[in-house]
Short mmCIF file of C-alpha atoms and ligand atoms in Angstrom, two decimals:
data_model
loop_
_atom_site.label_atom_id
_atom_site.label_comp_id
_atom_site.label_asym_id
_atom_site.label_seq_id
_atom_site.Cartn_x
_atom_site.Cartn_y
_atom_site.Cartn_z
CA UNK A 1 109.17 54.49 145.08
CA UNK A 2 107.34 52.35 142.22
CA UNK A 3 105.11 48.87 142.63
CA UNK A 4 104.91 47.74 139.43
CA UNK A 5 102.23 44.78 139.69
CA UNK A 6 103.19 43.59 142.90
CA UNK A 7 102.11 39.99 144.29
CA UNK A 8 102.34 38.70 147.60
CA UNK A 9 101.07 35.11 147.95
CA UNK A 10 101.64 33.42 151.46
CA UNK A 11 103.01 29.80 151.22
CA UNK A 12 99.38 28.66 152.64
CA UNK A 13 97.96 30.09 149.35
CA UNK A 14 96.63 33.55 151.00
CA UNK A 15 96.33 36.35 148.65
CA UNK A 16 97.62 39.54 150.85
CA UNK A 17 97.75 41.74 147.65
CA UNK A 18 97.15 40.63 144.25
CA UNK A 19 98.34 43.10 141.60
CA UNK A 20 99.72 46.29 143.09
CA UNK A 21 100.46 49.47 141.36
CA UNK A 22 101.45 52.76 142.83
CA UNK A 23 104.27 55.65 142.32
CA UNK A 24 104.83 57.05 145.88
CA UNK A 25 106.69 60.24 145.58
CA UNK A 26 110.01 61.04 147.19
CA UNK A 27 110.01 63.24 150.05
CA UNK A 28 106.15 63.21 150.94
CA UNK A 29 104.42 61.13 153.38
CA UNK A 30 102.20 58.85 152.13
CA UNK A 31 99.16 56.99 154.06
CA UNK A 32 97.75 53.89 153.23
CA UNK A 33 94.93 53.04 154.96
CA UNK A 34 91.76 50.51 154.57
CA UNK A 35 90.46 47.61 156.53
CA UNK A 36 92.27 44.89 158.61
CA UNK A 37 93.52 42.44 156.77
CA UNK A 38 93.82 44.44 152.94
CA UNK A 39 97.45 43.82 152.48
CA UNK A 40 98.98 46.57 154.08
CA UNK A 41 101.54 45.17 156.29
CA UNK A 42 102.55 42.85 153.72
CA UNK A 43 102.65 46.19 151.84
CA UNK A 44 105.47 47.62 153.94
CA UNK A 45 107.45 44.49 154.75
CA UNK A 46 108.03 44.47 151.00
CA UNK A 47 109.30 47.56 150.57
CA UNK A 48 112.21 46.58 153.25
CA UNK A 49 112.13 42.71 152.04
CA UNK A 50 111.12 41.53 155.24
CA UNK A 51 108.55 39.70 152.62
CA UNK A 52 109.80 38.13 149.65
CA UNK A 53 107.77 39.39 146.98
CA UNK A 54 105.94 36.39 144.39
CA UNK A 55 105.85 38.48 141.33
CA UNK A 56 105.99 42.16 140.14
CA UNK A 57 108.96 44.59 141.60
CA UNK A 58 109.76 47.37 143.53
CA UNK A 59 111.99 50.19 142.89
CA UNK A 60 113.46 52.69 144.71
CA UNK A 61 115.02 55.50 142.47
CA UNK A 62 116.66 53.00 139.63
CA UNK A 63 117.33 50.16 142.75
CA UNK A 64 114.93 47.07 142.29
CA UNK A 65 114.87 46.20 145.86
CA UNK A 66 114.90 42.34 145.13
CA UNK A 67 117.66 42.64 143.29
CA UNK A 68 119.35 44.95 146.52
CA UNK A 69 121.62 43.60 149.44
CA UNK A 70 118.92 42.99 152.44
CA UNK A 71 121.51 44.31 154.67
CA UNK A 72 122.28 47.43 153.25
CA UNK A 73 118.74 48.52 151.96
CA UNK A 74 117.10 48.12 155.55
CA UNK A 75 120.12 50.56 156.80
CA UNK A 76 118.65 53.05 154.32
CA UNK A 77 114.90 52.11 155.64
CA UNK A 78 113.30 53.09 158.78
CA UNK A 79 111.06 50.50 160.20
CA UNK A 80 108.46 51.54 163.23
CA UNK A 81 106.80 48.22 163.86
CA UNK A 82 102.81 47.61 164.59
CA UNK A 83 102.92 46.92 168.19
CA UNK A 84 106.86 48.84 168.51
CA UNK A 85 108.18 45.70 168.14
CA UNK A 86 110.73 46.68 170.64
CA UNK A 87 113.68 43.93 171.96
CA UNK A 88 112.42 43.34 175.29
CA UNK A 89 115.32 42.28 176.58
CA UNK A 90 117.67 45.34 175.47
CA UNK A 91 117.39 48.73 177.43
CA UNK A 92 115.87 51.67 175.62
CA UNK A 93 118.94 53.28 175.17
CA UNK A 94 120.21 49.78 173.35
CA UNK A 95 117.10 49.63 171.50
CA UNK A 96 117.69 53.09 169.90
CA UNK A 97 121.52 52.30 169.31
CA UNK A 98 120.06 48.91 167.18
CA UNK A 99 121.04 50.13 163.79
CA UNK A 100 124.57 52.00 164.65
CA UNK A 101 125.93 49.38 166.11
CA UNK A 102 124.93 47.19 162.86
CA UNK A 103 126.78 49.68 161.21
CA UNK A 104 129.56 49.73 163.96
CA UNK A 105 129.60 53.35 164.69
CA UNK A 106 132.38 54.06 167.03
CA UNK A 107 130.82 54.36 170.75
CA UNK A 108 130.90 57.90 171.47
CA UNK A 109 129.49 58.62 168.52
CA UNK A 110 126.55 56.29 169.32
CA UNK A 111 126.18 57.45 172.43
CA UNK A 112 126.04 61.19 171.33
CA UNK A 113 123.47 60.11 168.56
CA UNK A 114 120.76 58.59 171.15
CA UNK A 115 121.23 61.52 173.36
CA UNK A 116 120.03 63.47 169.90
CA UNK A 117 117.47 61.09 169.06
CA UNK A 118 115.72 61.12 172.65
CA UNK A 119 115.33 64.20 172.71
CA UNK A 120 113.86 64.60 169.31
CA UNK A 121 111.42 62.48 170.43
CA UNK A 122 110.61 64.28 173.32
CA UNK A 123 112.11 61.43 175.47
CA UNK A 124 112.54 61.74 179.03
CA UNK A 125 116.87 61.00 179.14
CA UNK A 126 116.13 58.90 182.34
CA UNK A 127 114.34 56.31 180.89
CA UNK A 128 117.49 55.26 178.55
CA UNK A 129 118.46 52.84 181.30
CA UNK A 130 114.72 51.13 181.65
CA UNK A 131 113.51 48.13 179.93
CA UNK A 132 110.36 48.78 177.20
CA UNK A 133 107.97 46.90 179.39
CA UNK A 134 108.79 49.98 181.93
CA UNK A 135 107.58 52.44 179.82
CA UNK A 136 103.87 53.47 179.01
CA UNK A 137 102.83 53.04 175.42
CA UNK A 138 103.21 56.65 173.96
CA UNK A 139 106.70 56.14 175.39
CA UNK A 140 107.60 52.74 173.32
CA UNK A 141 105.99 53.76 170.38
CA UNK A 142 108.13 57.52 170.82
CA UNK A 143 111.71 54.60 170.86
CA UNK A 144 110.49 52.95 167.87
CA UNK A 145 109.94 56.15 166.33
CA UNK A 146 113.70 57.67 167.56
CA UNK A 147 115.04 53.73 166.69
CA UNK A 148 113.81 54.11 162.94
CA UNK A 149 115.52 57.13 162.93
CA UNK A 150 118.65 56.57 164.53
CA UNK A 151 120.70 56.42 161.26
CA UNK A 152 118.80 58.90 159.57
CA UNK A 153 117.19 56.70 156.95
CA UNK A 154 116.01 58.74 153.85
CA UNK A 155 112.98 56.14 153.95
CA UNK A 156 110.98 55.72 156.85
CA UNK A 157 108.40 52.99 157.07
CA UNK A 158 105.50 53.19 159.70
CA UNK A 159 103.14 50.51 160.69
CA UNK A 160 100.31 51.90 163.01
CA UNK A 161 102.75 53.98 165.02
CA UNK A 162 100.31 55.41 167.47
CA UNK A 163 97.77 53.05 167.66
CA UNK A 164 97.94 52.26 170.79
CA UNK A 165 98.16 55.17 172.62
CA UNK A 166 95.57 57.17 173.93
CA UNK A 167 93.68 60.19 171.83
CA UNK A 168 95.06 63.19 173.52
CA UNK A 169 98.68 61.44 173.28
CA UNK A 170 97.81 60.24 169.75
CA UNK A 171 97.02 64.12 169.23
CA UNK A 172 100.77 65.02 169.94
CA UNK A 173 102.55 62.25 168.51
CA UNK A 174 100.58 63.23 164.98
CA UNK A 175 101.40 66.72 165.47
CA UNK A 176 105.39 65.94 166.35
CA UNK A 177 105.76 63.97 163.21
CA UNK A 178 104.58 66.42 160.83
CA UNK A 179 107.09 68.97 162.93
CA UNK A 180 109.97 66.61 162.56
CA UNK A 181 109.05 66.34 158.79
CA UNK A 182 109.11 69.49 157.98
CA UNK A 183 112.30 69.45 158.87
CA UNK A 184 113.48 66.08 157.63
CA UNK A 185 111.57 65.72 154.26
CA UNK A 186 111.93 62.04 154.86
CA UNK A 187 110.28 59.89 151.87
CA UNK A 188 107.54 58.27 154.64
CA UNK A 189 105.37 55.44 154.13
CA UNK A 190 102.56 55.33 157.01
CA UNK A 191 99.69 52.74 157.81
CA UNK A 192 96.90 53.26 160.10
CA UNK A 193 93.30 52.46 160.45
CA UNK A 194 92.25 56.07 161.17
CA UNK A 195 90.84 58.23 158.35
CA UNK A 196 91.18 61.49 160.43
CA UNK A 197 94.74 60.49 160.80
CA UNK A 198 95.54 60.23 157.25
CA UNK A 199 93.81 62.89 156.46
CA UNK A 200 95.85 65.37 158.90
CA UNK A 201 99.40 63.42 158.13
CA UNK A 202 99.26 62.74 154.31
CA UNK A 203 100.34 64.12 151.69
CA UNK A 204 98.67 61.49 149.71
CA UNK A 205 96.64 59.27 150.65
CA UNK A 206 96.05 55.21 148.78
CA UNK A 207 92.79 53.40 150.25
CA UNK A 208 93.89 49.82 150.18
CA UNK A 209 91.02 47.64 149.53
CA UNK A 210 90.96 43.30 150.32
CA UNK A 211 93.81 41.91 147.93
CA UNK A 212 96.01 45.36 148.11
CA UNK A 213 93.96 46.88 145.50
CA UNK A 214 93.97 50.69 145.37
CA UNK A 215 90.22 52.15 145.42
CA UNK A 216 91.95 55.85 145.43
CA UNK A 217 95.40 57.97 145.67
CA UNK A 218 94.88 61.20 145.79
CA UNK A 219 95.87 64.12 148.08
CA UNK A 220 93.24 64.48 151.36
CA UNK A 221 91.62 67.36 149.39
CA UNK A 222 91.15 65.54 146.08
CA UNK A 223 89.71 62.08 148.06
CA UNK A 224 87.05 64.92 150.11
CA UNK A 225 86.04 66.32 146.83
CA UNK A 226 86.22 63.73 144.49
CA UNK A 227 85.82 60.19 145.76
CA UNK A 228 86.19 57.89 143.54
CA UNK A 229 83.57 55.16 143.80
CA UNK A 230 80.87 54.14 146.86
CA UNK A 231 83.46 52.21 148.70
CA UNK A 232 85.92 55.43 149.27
CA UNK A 233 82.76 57.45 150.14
CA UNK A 234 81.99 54.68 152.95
CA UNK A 235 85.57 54.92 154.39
CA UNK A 236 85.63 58.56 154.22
CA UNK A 237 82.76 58.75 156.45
CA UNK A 238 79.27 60.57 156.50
CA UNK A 239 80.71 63.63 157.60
CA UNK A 240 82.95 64.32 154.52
CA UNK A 241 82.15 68.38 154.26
CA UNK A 242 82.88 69.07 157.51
CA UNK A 243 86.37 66.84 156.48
CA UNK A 244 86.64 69.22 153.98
CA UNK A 245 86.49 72.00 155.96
CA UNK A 246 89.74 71.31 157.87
CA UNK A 247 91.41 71.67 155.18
CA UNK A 248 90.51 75.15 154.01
CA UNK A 249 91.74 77.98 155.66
CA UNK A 250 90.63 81.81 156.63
CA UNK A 251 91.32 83.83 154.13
CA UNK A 252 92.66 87.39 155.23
CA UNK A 253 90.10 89.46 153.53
CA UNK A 254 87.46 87.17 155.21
CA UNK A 255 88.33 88.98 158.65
CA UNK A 256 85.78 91.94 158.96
CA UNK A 257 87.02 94.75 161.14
CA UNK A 258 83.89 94.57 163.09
CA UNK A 259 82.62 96.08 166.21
CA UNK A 260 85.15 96.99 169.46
CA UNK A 261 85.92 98.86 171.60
CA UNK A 262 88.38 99.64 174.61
CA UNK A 263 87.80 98.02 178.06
CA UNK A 264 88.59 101.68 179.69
CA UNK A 265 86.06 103.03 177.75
CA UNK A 266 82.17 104.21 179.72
CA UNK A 267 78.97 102.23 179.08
CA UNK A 268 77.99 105.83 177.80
CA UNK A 269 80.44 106.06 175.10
CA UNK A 270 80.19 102.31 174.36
CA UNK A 271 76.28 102.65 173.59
CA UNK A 272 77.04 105.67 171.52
CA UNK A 273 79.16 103.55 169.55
CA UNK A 274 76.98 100.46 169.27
CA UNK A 275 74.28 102.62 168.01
CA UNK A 276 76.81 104.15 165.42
CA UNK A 277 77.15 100.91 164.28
CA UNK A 278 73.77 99.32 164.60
CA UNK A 279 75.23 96.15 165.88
CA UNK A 280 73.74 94.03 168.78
CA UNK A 281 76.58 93.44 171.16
CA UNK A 282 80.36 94.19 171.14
CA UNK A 283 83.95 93.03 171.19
CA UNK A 284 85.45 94.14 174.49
CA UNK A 285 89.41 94.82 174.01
CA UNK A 286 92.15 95.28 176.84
CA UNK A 287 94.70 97.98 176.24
CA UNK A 288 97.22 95.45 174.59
CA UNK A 289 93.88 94.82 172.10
CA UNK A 290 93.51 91.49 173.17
CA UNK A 291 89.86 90.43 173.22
CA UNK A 292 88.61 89.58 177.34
CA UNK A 293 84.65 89.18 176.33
CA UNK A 294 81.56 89.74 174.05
CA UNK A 295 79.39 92.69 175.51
CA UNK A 296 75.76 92.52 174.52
CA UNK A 297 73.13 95.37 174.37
CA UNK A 298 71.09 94.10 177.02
CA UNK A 299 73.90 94.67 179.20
CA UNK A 300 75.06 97.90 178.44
CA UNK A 301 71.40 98.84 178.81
CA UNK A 302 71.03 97.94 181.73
CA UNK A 303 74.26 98.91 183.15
CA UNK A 304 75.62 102.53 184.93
CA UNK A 305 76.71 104.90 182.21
CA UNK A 306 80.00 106.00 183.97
CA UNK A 307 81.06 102.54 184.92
CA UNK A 308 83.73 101.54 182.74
CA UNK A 309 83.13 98.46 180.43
CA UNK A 310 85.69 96.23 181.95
CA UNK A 311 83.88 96.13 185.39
CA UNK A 312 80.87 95.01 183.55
CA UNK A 313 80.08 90.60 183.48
CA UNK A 314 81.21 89.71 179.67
CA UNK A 315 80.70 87.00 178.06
CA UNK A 316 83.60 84.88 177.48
CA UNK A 317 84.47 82.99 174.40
CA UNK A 318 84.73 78.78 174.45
CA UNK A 319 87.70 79.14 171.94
CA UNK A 320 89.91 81.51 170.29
CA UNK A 321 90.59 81.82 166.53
CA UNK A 322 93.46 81.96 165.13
CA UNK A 323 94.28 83.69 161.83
CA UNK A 324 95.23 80.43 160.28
CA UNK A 325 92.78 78.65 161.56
CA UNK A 326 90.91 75.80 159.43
CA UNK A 327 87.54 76.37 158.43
CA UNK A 328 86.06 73.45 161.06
CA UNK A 329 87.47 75.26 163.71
CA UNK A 330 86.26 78.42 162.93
CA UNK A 331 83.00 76.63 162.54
CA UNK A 332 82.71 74.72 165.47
CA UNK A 333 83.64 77.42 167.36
CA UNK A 334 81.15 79.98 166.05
CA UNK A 335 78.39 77.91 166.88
CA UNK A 336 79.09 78.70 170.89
CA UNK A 337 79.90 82.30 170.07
CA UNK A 338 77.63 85.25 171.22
CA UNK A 339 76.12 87.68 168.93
CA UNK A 340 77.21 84.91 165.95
CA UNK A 341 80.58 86.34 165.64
CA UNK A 342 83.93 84.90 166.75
CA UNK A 343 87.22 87.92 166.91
CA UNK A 344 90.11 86.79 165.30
CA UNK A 345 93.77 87.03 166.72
CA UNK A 346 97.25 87.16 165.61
CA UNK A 347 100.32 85.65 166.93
CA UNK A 348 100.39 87.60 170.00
CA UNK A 349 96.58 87.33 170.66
CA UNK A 350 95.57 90.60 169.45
CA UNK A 351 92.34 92.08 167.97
CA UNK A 352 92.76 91.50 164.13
CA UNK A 353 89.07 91.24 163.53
CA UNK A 354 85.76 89.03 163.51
CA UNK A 355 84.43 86.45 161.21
CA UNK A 356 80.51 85.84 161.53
CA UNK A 357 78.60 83.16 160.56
CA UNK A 358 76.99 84.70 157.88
CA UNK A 359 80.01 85.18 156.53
CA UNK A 360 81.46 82.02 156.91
CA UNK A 361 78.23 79.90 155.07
CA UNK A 362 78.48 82.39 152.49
CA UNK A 363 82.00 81.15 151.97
CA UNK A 364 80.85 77.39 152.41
CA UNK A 365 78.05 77.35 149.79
N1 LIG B 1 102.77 35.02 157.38
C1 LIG B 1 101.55 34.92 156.86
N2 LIG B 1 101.07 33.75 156.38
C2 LIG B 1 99.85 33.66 155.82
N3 LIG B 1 99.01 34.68 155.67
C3 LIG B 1 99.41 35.87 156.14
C4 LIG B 1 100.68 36.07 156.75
N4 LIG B 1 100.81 37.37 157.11
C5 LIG B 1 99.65 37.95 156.73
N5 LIG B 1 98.81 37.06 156.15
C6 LIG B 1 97.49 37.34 155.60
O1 LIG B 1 97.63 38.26 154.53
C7 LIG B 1 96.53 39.17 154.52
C8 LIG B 1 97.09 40.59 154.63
O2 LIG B 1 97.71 40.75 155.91
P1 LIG B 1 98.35 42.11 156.39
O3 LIG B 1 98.99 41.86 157.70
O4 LIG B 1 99.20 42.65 155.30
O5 LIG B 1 97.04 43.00 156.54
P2 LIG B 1 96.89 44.47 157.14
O6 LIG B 1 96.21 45.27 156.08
O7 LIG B 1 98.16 44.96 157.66
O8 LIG B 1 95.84 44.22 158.32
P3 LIG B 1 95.72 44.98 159.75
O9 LIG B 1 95.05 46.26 159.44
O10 LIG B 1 94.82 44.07 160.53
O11 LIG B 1 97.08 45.11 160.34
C9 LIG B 1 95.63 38.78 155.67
O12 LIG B 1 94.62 37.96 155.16
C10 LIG B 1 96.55 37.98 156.58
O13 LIG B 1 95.83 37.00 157.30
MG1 LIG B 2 98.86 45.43 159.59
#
């Protein structure tokens, strides 16, 4: 999708962009995000004519969209409102059916596709028969979602989708999305206000400024390390290396074996061991190897040498790492861990190793 020089004048003489130029590519999500009022709205509304633009053009593949039927380009474009923007007075299951029964799908088959689309969605089936002021927010903004998708657009348009829903919702929603595009490699177009959100859904992301210019487009990783000018650097935040950080990953050879040993063994053998190793406390395994606790040399000093370690008080862990876990994790969560090392799991949670935080700000610098 091309702007070539794209104007959008309001008949009152506003100025919601001025001279827009960007090459979104197909089947990536791209973000745009900047402050209220910097064009993006108009932005979108363009793409779907909604807006009539004043100059400049759009293109979609070879299609100049001005040039397009209305009709049939907004069947090809999904459109999840600011605010869902749902019809009050239809039911949800209506709602959803909006764009198939434009398009005069027979009934069963409509009724067949919202039964898919709820529960993509992860849509409760009983609330098909409610009407949207029924239903909390996560749950209208999940039927604008499933009603932009309801004839499987190749282009899906997003205006704030989850706004207005609460973090730990927001959270989910996010993490659905990128799940469903996986799968759908839809060409997506998302606004939103939130830098952490862009940075976690886009593939790209443009920072609108006033008058729909672009101050940067540029992958998350590229805008973290390279920011283009003082005004990107203030929208990224203050925190922009621990950003960073979330998107780099453990690296296999970064897990160290480390120090363990078995739950079932004595405090007599497990002191034996630590002193093998010269290491201040341990990683306590069950017999599946799954870690249950950190075992410090105090402890074991102090305890019985026949008791076996897994009667002893450990010291349990805040989080767990994963093995694909992003560097701010790891991070954050070795800051709580004992003895300054955090074990490392697999799928299954077992014992794959530890990372420490020497390690780790060796890696970092
Ligand atoms: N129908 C309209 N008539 C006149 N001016 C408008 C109209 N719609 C939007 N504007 C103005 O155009 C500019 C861009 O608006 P737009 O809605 O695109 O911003 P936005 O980036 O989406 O903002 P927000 O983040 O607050 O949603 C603003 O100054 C707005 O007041
Ligand atoms: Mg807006």
């Amino acid at each position: 999708m091309v702007f070539d020089s794209v104007a959008k004048h309001y008949p009152d003489g506003t100025v919601a962009v001025e001279a827009l130029n960007l090459t979104l590519p197909a089947g990536e999500l791209t973000v745009l995000v900047g402050p209220s009022g910097c064009g993006k709205t108009t932005t979108l509304r363009m793409i779907n004519r909604l807006e009539t633009l004043t100059s400049g053009c759009i293109r979609i593949g070879d299609q100049d969209v001005m040039e397009s039927d209305a009709t049939q380009l907004r069947r090809h474009i999904g459109y999840v409102m600011q605010h869902s923007g749902l019809f009050p007075h239809h039911t949800i299951a209506d709602n959803i059916a909006t764009v198939p029964r434009l398009l005069k799908w027979p009934k069963t088959r409509i009724t067949a596709r919202v039964e898919e689309l709820v529960e993509l969605v992860g849509l409760d089936a009983s609330l098909m028969k409610r009407y949207p002021h029924q239903l909390s927010g996560g749950q209208q903004q999940r039927v604008g979602l499933a009603r932009a998708l309801a004839a499987d657009p190749p282009i899906l348009l997003m205006d704030e989708p989850f706004a207005a829903v609460d973090p730990i919702v927001r959270t989910h929603l996010q993490d659905e999305l990128l799940r469903l595009q996986a799968r759908m490699g839809k060409t997506i177009v998302l606004v939103t206000h939130d830098i952490d959100e862009a940075m976690k859904l886009g593939d790209r992301i443009a920072i609108f400024q006033q008058g729909g210019y672009i101050a940067q487009f540029d992958t998350p990783g590229r805008l973290l390390a390279a920011p283009a000018d003082d005004f990107v650097v203030d929208f990224i935040g203050a925190d922009r290396e621990l950003r960073r950080l979330a998107l780099q990953y453990l690296e296999a050879d970064e897990i160290d074996p480390g120090v363990h040993v078995a739950g079932s063994m004595t405090v007599t053998e497990a002191r034996t061991r630590l002193q093998q190793a010269g290491s201040s406390g341990v990683v306590v395994l069950d017999g599946e190897r799954r870690p249950i606790g950190w075992l410090d040399w105090e402890r074991l000093r102090q305890a019985d040498g026949a008791s076996r370690i897994e009667r002893l008080e450990l010291t349990l862990w805040r989080h767990q790492l994963h093995e694909r876990t992003n560097l701010r994790s790891a991070l954050n969560a070795l800051i709580s861990a004992p003895g300054d090392v955090m074990p490392v799991v697999d799928d299954e949670g077992r014992y794959l190793g530890v990372i420490s935080q020497v390690q780790l700000t060796r890696r970092l610098s």
